[in-house]
Tab-separated table of C-alpha atoms in Angstrom:
chain	number	residue	atom	x	y	z
A	1	MET	CA	116.101	32.268	-116.182
A	2	ARG	CA	115.901	28.832	-114.575
A	3	ASN	CA	118.197	27.628	-111.786
A	4	ALA	CA	119.540	24.450	-113.385
A	5	PRO	CA	121.709	24.168	-116.562
A	6	THR	CA	119.059	22.303	-118.528
A	7	ILE	CA	119.171	24.276	-121.794
A	8	LEU	CA	121.408	22.451	-124.273
A	9	HIS	CA	122.929	24.001	-127.381
A	10	LEU	CA	124.380	21.650	-129.981
A	11	ASP	CA	126.705	22.866	-132.709
A	12	MET	CA	128.090	20.305	-135.140
A	13	ASP	CA	131.796	20.952	-135.654
A	14	ALA	CA	132.616	22.509	-139.080
A	15	PHE	CA	129.631	20.511	-140.315
A	16	PHE	CA	129.880	20.567	-144.120
A	17	ALA	CA	133.664	20.164	-144.092
A	18	SER	CA	133.473	17.416	-141.462
A	19	VAL	CA	130.986	15.484	-143.605
A	20	GLU	CA	133.373	15.718	-146.553
A	21	GLN	CA	136.321	14.547	-144.451
A	22	ALA	CA	134.303	11.646	-143.062
A	23	SER	CA	133.248	10.539	-146.546
A	24	LYS	CA	136.702	10.984	-148.118
A	25	PRO	CA	139.473	9.228	-146.130
A	26	SER	CA	142.231	11.008	-148.067
A	27	LEU	CA	141.011	14.396	-146.716
A	28	ARG	CA	140.981	13.509	-143.023
A	29	GLY	CA	143.258	15.778	-141.054
A	30	LYS	CA	143.715	18.074	-144.063
A	31	ALA	CA	142.449	21.527	-144.976
A	32	VAL	CA	139.011	21.343	-146.621
A	33	VAL	CA	136.925	24.268	-147.847
A	34	VAL	CA	133.285	23.802	-148.913
A	35	GLY	CA	131.409	26.436	-150.889
A	36	GLY	CA	131.235	28.061	-154.278
A	37	ILE	CA	134.510	27.287	-156.040
A	38	GLY	CA	134.106	29.685	-158.974
A	39	PRO	CA	135.674	33.156	-159.193
A	40	ARG	CA	132.737	34.642	-157.263
A	41	GLY	CA	132.242	31.779	-154.854
A	42	VAL	CA	131.916	32.188	-151.100
A	43	VAL	CA	133.133	29.823	-148.376
A	44	ALA	CA	130.280	27.985	-146.653
A	45	THR	CA	132.407	26.027	-144.151
A	46	ALA	CA	136.121	25.536	-143.569
A	47	SER	CA	137.624	22.633	-141.663
A	48	TYR	CA	139.635	23.424	-138.554
A	49	GLU	CA	142.794	22.603	-140.504
A	50	ALA	CA	141.861	25.324	-143.028
A	51	ARG	CA	140.992	27.820	-140.292
A	52	VAL	CA	144.605	27.731	-139.156
A	53	PHE	CA	145.408	29.658	-142.357
A	54	GLY	CA	142.726	32.268	-141.653
A	55	VAL	CA	139.988	30.801	-143.855
A	56	HIS	CA	136.473	31.242	-142.478
A	57	SER	CA	132.844	31.075	-143.597
A	58	ALA	CA	131.459	33.939	-145.739
A	59	MET	CA	134.967	34.695	-147.047
A	60	PRO	CA	135.324	34.978	-150.848
A	61	THR	CA	136.733	31.704	-152.155
A	62	ALA	CA	139.347	33.610	-154.165
A	63	GLN	CA	140.730	35.040	-150.909
A	64	ALA	CA	140.617	31.594	-149.275
A	65	ARG	CA	142.668	30.164	-152.153
A	66	ARG	CA	145.335	32.783	-151.551
A	67	LEU	CA	145.475	31.943	-147.839
A	68	ALA	CA	145.308	28.151	-148.249
A	69	PRO	CA	146.310	27.267	-151.826
A	70	ASN	CA	146.797	23.576	-151.010
A	71	ALA	CA	143.395	23.021	-149.401
A	72	ALA	CA	140.746	20.838	-151.055
A	73	TYR	CA	137.994	23.058	-152.494
A	74	LEU	CA	134.688	21.209	-152.856
A	75	MET	CA	131.167	22.040	-153.974
A	76	PRO	CA	128.470	21.511	-151.298
A	77	ARG	CA	126.358	18.328	-151.287
A	78	PHE	CA	123.282	19.737	-149.563
A	79	ALA	CA	121.122	16.650	-149.932
A	80	LEU	CA	123.687	14.642	-147.956
A	81	TYR	CA	124.077	17.346	-145.308
A	82	ARG	CA	120.304	17.516	-144.927
A	83	SER	CA	119.970	13.764	-144.456
A	84	ILE	CA	122.658	13.729	-141.751
A	85	SER	CA	121.062	16.748	-140.081
A	86	ASP	CA	117.771	14.833	-139.958
A	87	GLN	CA	119.541	12.015	-138.112
A	88	VAL	CA	120.987	14.451	-135.571
A	89	MET	CA	117.671	16.249	-135.028
A	90	ALA	CA	115.972	12.887	-134.476
A	91	LEU	CA	118.434	12.179	-131.657
A	92	LEU	CA	117.627	15.554	-130.098
A	93	ARG	CA	113.893	14.893	-130.266
A	94	GLU	CA	114.433	11.669	-128.348
A	95	LEU	CA	115.620	13.860	-125.464
A	96	SER	CA	112.822	16.409	-125.443
A	97	PRO	CA	109.715	17.579	-127.293
A	98	LEU	CA	111.162	21.111	-127.207
A	99	VAL	CA	113.855	21.213	-129.904
A	100	GLU	CA	114.526	24.491	-131.711
A	101	PRO	CA	116.596	23.961	-134.870
A	102	LEU	CA	118.515	27.070	-135.917
A	103	SER	CA	120.118	25.566	-139.029
A	104	LEU	CA	121.174	22.177	-140.391
A	105	ASP	CA	123.956	21.921	-137.803
A	106	GLU	CA	122.698	23.826	-134.771
A	107	ALA	CA	119.809	23.563	-132.293
A	108	PHE	CA	118.601	24.339	-128.776
A	109	VAL	CA	117.006	21.661	-126.583
A	110	ASP	CA	115.016	22.135	-123.369
A	111	LEU	CA	116.140	19.040	-121.445
A	112	GLU	CA	113.853	19.733	-118.500
A	113	ALA	CA	110.780	19.561	-120.749
A	114	GLY	CA	111.710	15.994	-121.681
A	115	ASN	CA	112.749	15.054	-118.150
A	116	ALA	CA	116.212	14.377	-119.597
A	117	ALA	CA	117.950	16.601	-117.014
A	118	TRP	CA	117.044	18.410	-113.813
A	119	ASP	CA	120.408	19.309	-112.241
A	120	GLU	CA	124.080	19.686	-113.153
A	121	ALA	CA	124.956	15.996	-112.948
A	122	SER	CA	122.042	14.783	-115.063
A	123	ALA	CA	122.581	17.561	-117.618
A	124	ARG	CA	126.259	16.682	-118.003
A	125	GLU	CA	125.443	12.975	-118.333
A	126	THR	CA	122.794	13.674	-120.991
A	127	GLY	CA	125.143	15.928	-122.948
A	128	ALA	CA	127.908	13.334	-122.918
A	129	ARG	CA	125.512	10.596	-124.020
A	130	LEU	CA	124.214	12.779	-126.856
A	131	ARG	CA	127.715	13.392	-128.169
A	132	ALA	CA	128.423	9.658	-128.117
A	133	ASP	CA	125.151	8.885	-129.914
A	134	ILE	CA	125.874	11.463	-132.620
A	135	ARG	CA	129.288	9.929	-133.247
A	136	ALA	CA	127.828	6.415	-133.374
A	137	VAL	CA	125.002	7.341	-135.764
A	138	THR	CA	126.784	9.817	-138.052
A	139	GLY	CA	130.498	9.340	-137.468
A	140	LEU	CA	130.754	13.094	-136.759
A	141	THR	CA	131.469	15.216	-133.707
A	142	GLY	CA	129.354	17.909	-132.118
A	143	SER	CA	130.064	20.436	-129.383
A	144	VAL	CA	127.575	20.785	-126.533
A	145	GLY	CA	126.929	23.749	-124.276
A	146	LEU	CA	124.770	23.457	-121.158
A	147	ALA	CA	123.469	26.393	-119.147
A	148	ALA	CA	120.390	27.905	-117.548
A	149	SER	CA	119.550	30.042	-120.606
A	150	LYS	CA	119.797	29.965	-124.380
A	151	MET	CA	122.357	32.761	-124.534
A	152	LEU	CA	124.682	31.082	-122.066
A	153	ALA	CA	124.224	27.617	-123.600
A	154	LYS	CA	125.335	28.974	-126.972
A	155	ILE	CA	128.345	30.687	-125.408
A	156	ALA	CA	129.187	27.401	-123.673
A	157	SER	CA	129.078	25.434	-126.938
A	158	GLU	CA	131.421	27.967	-128.551
A	159	ARG	CA	133.860	27.442	-125.673
A	160	ALA	CA	133.488	23.674	-126.109
A	161	LYS	CA	134.595	23.679	-129.773
A	162	PRO	CA	135.761	21.486	-131.269
A	163	ASP	CA	134.358	18.179	-130.025
A	164	GLY	CA	133.782	19.127	-126.409
A	165	LEU	CA	131.227	19.790	-123.674
A	166	VAL	CA	131.073	22.841	-121.414
A	167	LEU	CA	128.567	23.353	-118.603
A	168	ILE	CA	128.139	26.799	-117.048
A	169	GLU	CA	127.278	26.364	-113.394
A	170	PRO	CA	124.463	28.545	-112.046
A	171	GLY	CA	125.876	31.459	-110.059
A	172	THR	CA	129.022	31.777	-112.180
A	173	GLU	CA	127.410	33.491	-115.178
A	174	ARG	CA	128.348	37.119	-114.360
A	175	ALA	CA	131.959	36.258	-113.617
A	176	LEU	CA	132.197	34.301	-116.866
A	177	LEU	CA	130.639	37.011	-119.047
A	178	SER	CA	132.361	40.081	-117.576
A	179	PRO	CA	135.741	39.863	-119.376
A	180	MET	CA	134.242	38.757	-122.691
A	181	PRO	CA	134.070	41.173	-125.636
A	182	VAL	CA	130.668	42.729	-126.309
A	183	ARG	CA	130.529	40.900	-129.659
A	184	THR	CA	129.980	37.702	-127.636
A	185	LEU	CA	126.385	38.708	-126.922
A	186	PRO	CA	123.581	37.931	-129.402
A	187	GLY	CA	122.565	40.963	-131.421
A	188	VAL	CA	125.949	42.704	-131.243
A	189	GLY	CA	127.244	42.694	-134.792
A	190	PRO	CA	130.104	44.688	-136.319
A	191	ALA	CA	128.124	47.946	-136.540
A	192	THR	CA	126.815	47.815	-132.954
A	193	GLY	CA	130.230	46.688	-131.726
A	194	ASP	CA	131.928	49.683	-133.390
A	195	HIS	CA	129.294	52.045	-132.000
A	196	LEU	CA	129.882	50.738	-128.476
A	197	ARG	CA	133.665	50.832	-128.912
A	198	ARG	CA	133.518	54.523	-129.836
A	199	ALA	CA	131.612	55.040	-126.582
A	200	GLY	CA	134.428	53.298	-124.677
A	201	ILE	CA	132.551	50.013	-124.173
A	202	THR	CA	134.437	46.892	-125.284
A	203	THR	CA	133.640	44.218	-122.655
A	204	VAL	CA	130.457	42.827	-121.160
A	205	LEU	CA	131.490	44.216	-117.768
A	206	GLU	CA	131.754	47.726	-119.237
A	207	LEU	CA	128.375	47.182	-120.865
A	208	SER	CA	126.760	46.417	-117.508
A	209	GLU	CA	128.582	49.292	-115.800
A	210	ALA	CA	127.374	51.768	-118.421
A	211	GLY	CA	123.842	51.310	-117.107
A	212	GLU	CA	120.533	50.725	-118.811
A	213	ASP	CA	119.751	54.401	-119.452
A	214	GLU	CA	123.055	54.971	-121.238
A	215	LEU	CA	122.593	51.889	-123.420
A	216	VAL	CA	119.079	52.999	-124.343
A	217	ARG	CA	120.501	56.417	-125.296
A	218	LEU	CA	123.227	54.813	-127.418
A	219	LEU	CA	121.261	52.002	-129.049
A	220	GLY	CA	117.575	52.758	-128.747
A	221	LYS	CA	114.965	51.477	-126.343
A	222	ALA	CA	114.492	47.863	-127.459
A	223	HIS	CA	118.148	47.096	-128.190
A	224	GLY	CA	119.422	48.939	-125.139
A	225	HIS	CA	117.074	47.140	-122.721
A	226	ALA	CA	117.872	43.751	-124.263
A	227	LEU	CA	121.661	44.190	-124.177
A	228	TYR	CA	121.645	45.439	-120.600
A	229	ALA	CA	119.690	42.366	-119.501
A	230	MET	CA	122.101	40.042	-121.337
A	231	ALA	CA	125.099	41.805	-119.824
A	232	LEU	CA	123.638	40.865	-116.423
A	233	ALA	CA	123.256	37.244	-117.678
A	234	ARG	CA	119.471	37.571	-117.859
A	235	ASP	CA	117.846	35.690	-120.712
A	236	ASP	CA	114.300	34.380	-120.355
A	237	ARG	CA	113.797	33.298	-123.968
A	238	ALA	CA	112.085	29.915	-124.180
A	239	VAL	CA	113.057	27.084	-126.499
A	240	VAL	CA	110.491	27.164	-129.319
A	241	ALA	CA	109.777	23.778	-130.853
A	242	GLU	CA	108.385	24.956	-134.183
A	243	ARG	CA	110.102	27.722	-136.102
A	244	GLU	CA	107.801	28.401	-139.033
A	245	ALA	CA	109.402	29.446	-142.288
A	246	LYS	CA	108.803	33.136	-143.002
A	247	SER	CA	109.650	32.894	-146.681
A	248	VAL	CA	110.687	30.572	-149.483
A	249	SER	CA	113.267	31.852	-151.946
A	250	VAL	CA	115.860	30.855	-154.523
A	251	GLU	CA	118.727	32.819	-156.011
A	252	ASP	CA	121.627	32.406	-158.418
A	253	THR	CA	124.996	34.164	-158.597
A	254	TYR	CA	126.449	34.382	-162.095
A	255	ALA	CA	130.133	33.916	-162.912
A	256	VAL	CA	129.875	36.714	-165.491
A	257	ASP	CA	127.608	39.761	-165.149
A	258	ILE	CA	124.438	39.463	-167.246
A	259	HIS	CA	123.778	42.547	-169.377
A	260	ASP	CA	121.147	41.374	-171.829
A	261	ARG	CA	117.700	42.406	-170.589
A	262	LEU	CA	115.995	39.475	-172.299
A	263	ARG	CA	118.392	37.013	-170.649
A	264	ILE	CA	117.763	38.645	-167.260
A	265	GLY	CA	114.028	38.210	-167.783
A	266	LEU	CA	114.493	34.530	-168.645
A	267	GLU	CA	116.579	33.979	-165.511
A	268	VAL	CA	113.903	35.612	-163.330
A	269	ARG	CA	111.285	33.381	-164.927
A	270	LYS	CA	113.323	30.253	-164.172
A	271	LEU	CA	113.894	31.382	-160.586
A	272	ALA	CA	110.153	31.943	-160.163
A	273	ASP	CA	109.473	28.391	-161.352
A	274	ARG	CA	112.071	26.958	-158.956
A	275	CYS	CA	110.553	28.958	-156.118
A	276	VAL	CA	107.111	27.533	-156.945
A	277	ARG	CA	108.486	23.992	-156.828
A	278	ARG	CA	109.873	24.666	-153.351
A	279	LEU	CA	106.578	26.168	-152.232
A	280	ARG	CA	104.593	23.191	-153.460
A	281	GLY	CA	107.120	20.742	-152.048
A	282	ALA	CA	106.530	22.301	-148.621
A	283	GLY	CA	102.740	22.429	-149.095
A	284	LEU	CA	102.779	26.229	-148.840
A	285	SER	CA	101.602	29.300	-150.723
A	286	GLY	CA	102.312	32.990	-150.224
A	287	ARG	CA	100.961	36.493	-150.730
A	288	THR	CA	104.088	38.617	-151.230
A	289	ILE	CA	106.410	38.147	-154.209
A	290	VAL	CA	109.957	39.471	-153.724
A	291	LEU	CA	112.612	40.136	-156.364
A	292	LYS	CA	116.273	40.544	-155.381
A	293	VAL	CA	118.823	42.055	-157.772
A	294	ARG	CA	122.525	42.533	-157.006
A	295	ARG	CA	124.071	44.799	-159.591
A	296	TYR	CA	127.560	44.964	-161.068
A	297	ASP	CA	128.702	47.394	-158.323
A	298	PHE	CA	127.491	45.059	-155.514
A	299	SER	CA	124.526	47.309	-154.707
A	300	THR	CA	121.505	45.139	-153.871
A	301	LEU	CA	117.907	46.102	-154.617
A	302	THR	CA	114.726	44.353	-153.469
A	303	ARG	CA	111.261	44.930	-154.839
A	304	SER	CA	108.037	43.324	-153.602
A	305	GLU	CA	104.382	43.048	-154.559
A	306	THR	CA	101.639	41.811	-152.251
A	307	LEU	CA	98.716	39.920	-153.783
A	308	ARG	CA	95.132	39.727	-152.511
A	309	GLY	CA	95.680	36.275	-151.073
A	310	PRO	CA	98.142	33.372	-151.004
A	311	THR	CA	99.021	31.509	-154.193
A	312	ASP	CA	101.348	28.833	-155.498
A	313	ASP	CA	100.354	29.388	-159.125
A	314	PRO	CA	103.472	29.573	-161.323
A	315	ALA	CA	101.822	31.965	-163.792
A	316	VAL	CA	100.922	34.439	-161.033
A	317	ILE	CA	104.372	34.359	-159.479
A	318	ARG	CA	106.160	34.596	-162.841
A	319	GLU	CA	104.108	37.610	-163.890
A	320	ALA	CA	104.565	39.355	-160.549
A	321	ALA	CA	108.327	38.809	-160.676
A	322	ALA	CA	108.411	40.155	-164.237
A	323	ARG	CA	106.508	43.287	-163.184
A	324	LEU	CA	108.969	43.827	-160.341
A	325	LEU	CA	111.894	43.450	-162.742
A	326	ASP	CA	110.404	46.198	-164.927
A	327	SER	CA	110.950	48.635	-162.036
A	328	VAL	CA	114.679	47.832	-161.698
A	329	ASP	CA	117.471	49.470	-163.674
A	330	THR	CA	119.874	46.715	-164.736
A	331	THR	CA	122.149	48.977	-166.792
A	332	GLY	CA	125.719	47.894	-166.192
A	333	GLY	CA	124.754	44.272	-165.586
A	334	VAL	CA	123.644	42.063	-162.712
A	335	ARG	CA	125.637	39.475	-160.775
A	336	LEU	CA	122.849	37.924	-158.668
A	337	LEU	CA	119.103	37.408	-159.075
A	338	GLY	CA	116.622	35.982	-156.612
A	339	VAL	CA	112.886	35.364	-156.370
A	340	GLY	CA	111.092	34.713	-153.105
A	341	VAL	CA	107.612	34.395	-151.659
A	342	SER	CA	106.652	35.492	-148.133
A	343	GLY	CA	103.407	35.844	-146.197
A	344	LEU	CA	103.178	32.071	-146.222
A	345	ALA	CA	100.034	29.985	-145.723
A	346	ASP	CA	99.067	26.345	-146.123
A	347	TYR	CA	96.231	27.090	-148.552
A	348	THR	CA	95.776	28.905	-151.872
A	349	GLN	CA	93.242	31.378	-153.175
A	350	GLU	CA	92.130	30.036	-156.537
A	351	ASP	CA	90.927	33.292	-158.125
A	352	LEU	CA	94.405	34.778	-157.939
A	353	PHE	CA	95.103	33.507	-161.434
A	354	ALA	CA	93.183	36.539	-162.627
A	355	GLN	CA	96.017	38.729	-161.340
A	356	ALA	CA	98.430	37.369	-163.919
A	357	ALA	CA	98.717	39.450	-167.063
A	358	GLY	CA	98.708	36.334	-169.210
A	359	GLU	CA	95.722	34.717	-167.500
A	360	LEU	CA	94.266	33.251	-170.706
A	361	ALA	CA	97.507	31.853	-172.059
A	362	GLU	CA	97.851	28.115	-171.628
A	363	GLU	CA	101.048	26.887	-170.082
A	364	THR	CA	103.154	25.257	-172.771
A	365	PRO	CA	105.388	22.232	-172.169
A	366	GLU	CA	108.365	24.565	-172.498
A	367	GLU	CA	107.073	26.780	-169.690
A	368	SER	CA	106.652	23.847	-167.330
A	369	ALA	CA	109.965	22.204	-168.207
A	370	PRO	CA	112.456	21.595	-165.402
A	371	ASP	CA	114.913	24.378	-164.639
A	372	PHE	CA	118.407	23.516	-165.815
A	373	GLY	CA	120.027	26.721	-164.592
A	374	PRO	CA	121.402	29.591	-166.720
A	375	GLU	CA	121.246	28.971	-170.446
A	376	ARG	CA	124.572	27.990	-171.936
A	377	PRO	CA	125.812	26.087	-174.982
A	378	GLU	CA	125.319	22.337	-174.874
A	379	PRO	CA	128.472	20.926	-173.224
A	380	ALA	CA	130.536	18.504	-175.247
A	381	ALA	CA	131.006	16.307	-172.166
A	382	PRO	CA	129.455	15.953	-168.687
A	383	GLU	CA	130.302	18.707	-166.214
A	384	TRP	CA	131.983	17.115	-163.216
A	385	ARG	CA	132.031	19.087	-159.957
A	386	ALA	CA	134.782	18.908	-157.352
A	387	GLY	CA	133.630	16.617	-154.544
A	388	GLN	CA	130.899	14.924	-156.598
A	389	ASP	CA	130.214	11.216	-156.001
A	390	VAL	CA	130.865	8.985	-159.001
A	391	ARG	CA	131.040	5.291	-159.813
A	392	HIS	CA	133.094	3.298	-162.317
A	393	PRO	CA	132.379	-0.360	-163.244
A	394	GLU	CA	136.006	-1.342	-162.753
A	395	TYR	CA	137.182	0.889	-159.904
A	396	GLY	CA	133.986	1.291	-157.880
A	397	HIS	CA	132.930	4.341	-155.876
A	398	GLY	CA	134.932	7.563	-155.875
A	399	TRP	CA	134.762	11.334	-155.939
A	400	VAL	CA	135.839	14.024	-158.355
A	401	GLN	CA	139.045	15.816	-157.409
A	402	GLY	CA	138.996	18.124	-160.400
A	403	SER	CA	138.146	18.471	-164.065
A	404	GLY	CA	139.004	20.542	-167.102
A	405	LEU	CA	140.478	20.408	-170.600
A	406	GLY	CA	138.396	17.357	-171.383
A	407	ARG	CA	139.705	15.346	-168.423
A	408	VAL	CA	138.337	14.425	-164.987
A	409	THR	CA	140.431	13.225	-162.047
A	410	VAL	CA	138.797	10.819	-159.604
A	411	ARG	CA	139.973	9.384	-156.288
A	412	PHE	CA	138.429	5.966	-155.666
A	413	GLU	CA	137.667	5.471	-151.980
A	414	THR	CA	134.698	5.108	-149.630
A	415	PRO	CA	133.974	6.352	-146.100
A	416	LEU	CA	134.978	2.939	-144.727
A	417	SER	CA	138.067	2.342	-146.878
A	418	ALA	CA	141.689	3.428	-146.664
A	419	PRO	CA	142.711	6.460	-148.764
A	420	GLY	CA	142.261	5.453	-152.387
A	421	ARG	CA	144.128	5.783	-155.644
A	422	VAL	CA	143.698	8.624	-158.134
A	423	ARG	CA	142.911	7.996	-161.801
A	424	THR	CA	142.260	10.329	-164.706
A	425	PHE	CA	139.650	9.789	-167.430
A	426	ARG	CA	138.284	11.564	-170.449
A	427	SER	CA	135.352	13.725	-169.343
A	428	ASP	CA	133.040	11.757	-171.615
A	429	ASP	CA	134.233	8.315	-170.452
A	430	ALA	CA	131.187	6.051	-170.785
A	431	GLY	CA	132.097	4.080	-167.676
A	432	LEU	CA	132.046	7.077	-165.332
A	433	GLU	CA	128.652	8.070	-163.948
A	434	PRO	CA	127.249	10.136	-161.061
A	435	ALA	CA	126.515	8.187	-157.864
A	436	GLU	CA	124.663	8.644	-154.606
A	437	PRO	CA	126.690	9.392	-151.444
A	438	LEU	CA	127.573	6.370	-149.287
A	439	PRO	CA	126.747	6.120	-145.539
A	440	LEU	CA	129.443	7.560	-143.278
A	441	VAL	CA	129.212	4.716	-140.772
A	442	ALA	CA	128.701	0.977	-141.118
A	443	ARG	CA	125.038	0.033	-140.943
A	444	VAL	CA	125.221	-2.972	-138.690
A	445	GLU	CA	121.486	-3.185	-138.282
A	446	ALA	CA	121.049	-3.337	-142.076
A	447	ALA	CA	123.541	-6.181	-142.329
A	448	VAL	CA	121.761	-8.088	-139.562
A	449	ALA	CA	118.385	-7.590	-141.223
A	450	GLU	CA	119.797	-8.795	-144.541
A	451	GLY	CA	121.192	-11.927	-142.866
A	452	GLU	CA	117.831	-12.673	-141.328
A	453	THR	CA	116.120	-12.206	-144.684
A	454	ASP	CA	118.569	-14.554	-146.383
A	455	GLY	CA	117.912	-17.156	-143.746
A	456	GLY	CA	121.533	-17.001	-142.608
């Protein structure tokens, strides 16, 4: 572990929910929950206002609705979140070549590698400047932790939430960690935490006092050694700039269990095609095809088949997924299906097509058609999703508050406007159409460039 606090951990505050609040003035300061909003939905992110009621990520949406019935429940807009994440990651890469993204809203940065910090004062100044830049570029807030190791920097950013900066001074690490619960340390989940609690170990101090031999006896060699080192504030893990994807996968959860075997097969086929599109979009191929099935009783099965070499051929992947499905008992129904490809490479092995059972069958237009999700009757009117961006020729830009019974309710406002008015339309109103999200902050540079172009 280095001597200066030059490892930075950034965590965007309640990212998805914060993006929704920034883009919808009427939701600022109010409880917002983003995730699946159907009966089997799961919370992806809850705003801090919603967390007051006990709502948190990974909670079933039905439970969240009971805890916070007056919160706004919105479907995710992943394309928007991804574009804002790209802006944030670009700011991080201006600080250092060593940036390790962990997710859309979280990353480690080695400031020393970019000569952006070398002691406490420079690290604190860089962290403060980063937070200001993120707010200026995205309109959002992020919490920054600074320390001499990745573990401590992440702990510092948690202590900084929301919208803060915490620096852990070298030499204070043991005193800081000692009273913390063991669940604070990376790798200590609920099961490990319960196992340690039964052994009388609940704090990091008790973890260190138990000794390395005892932890190895309780948890096994690798886990025991690692936890003992972390309890002593030792963490030599380097920031890794490139985190290669280990797999590409897609999955769908169904509002009603699927019982029909033919329908299940069609869903697996569609998932395989979507997975191929992701593979090709990333310029990748893979050797191992994986099928995931969650049954009616929540039991989850995975089956895999490894090919002779990497492929991105839709016929090969479809046929492999179908063979894997044949080995799964779906009696009683399924609630989730997924298809993935692992063993990734950036090339393909052309003769793999011979592995597909239907190698001589030509792909029909129907087989290569876009995936429109689970088959269902043709809707009588457009399906409007809560939180979706829309536009109306008379009222301008807005977002869907809710829909049903042939009606859709829209609030017309923009990220830069005051809270807007609500209006209700027929679901099939010809004037209402989907729209692209608007920028969260004013683009001054764009306005200047436009003025120069116009000769103004």
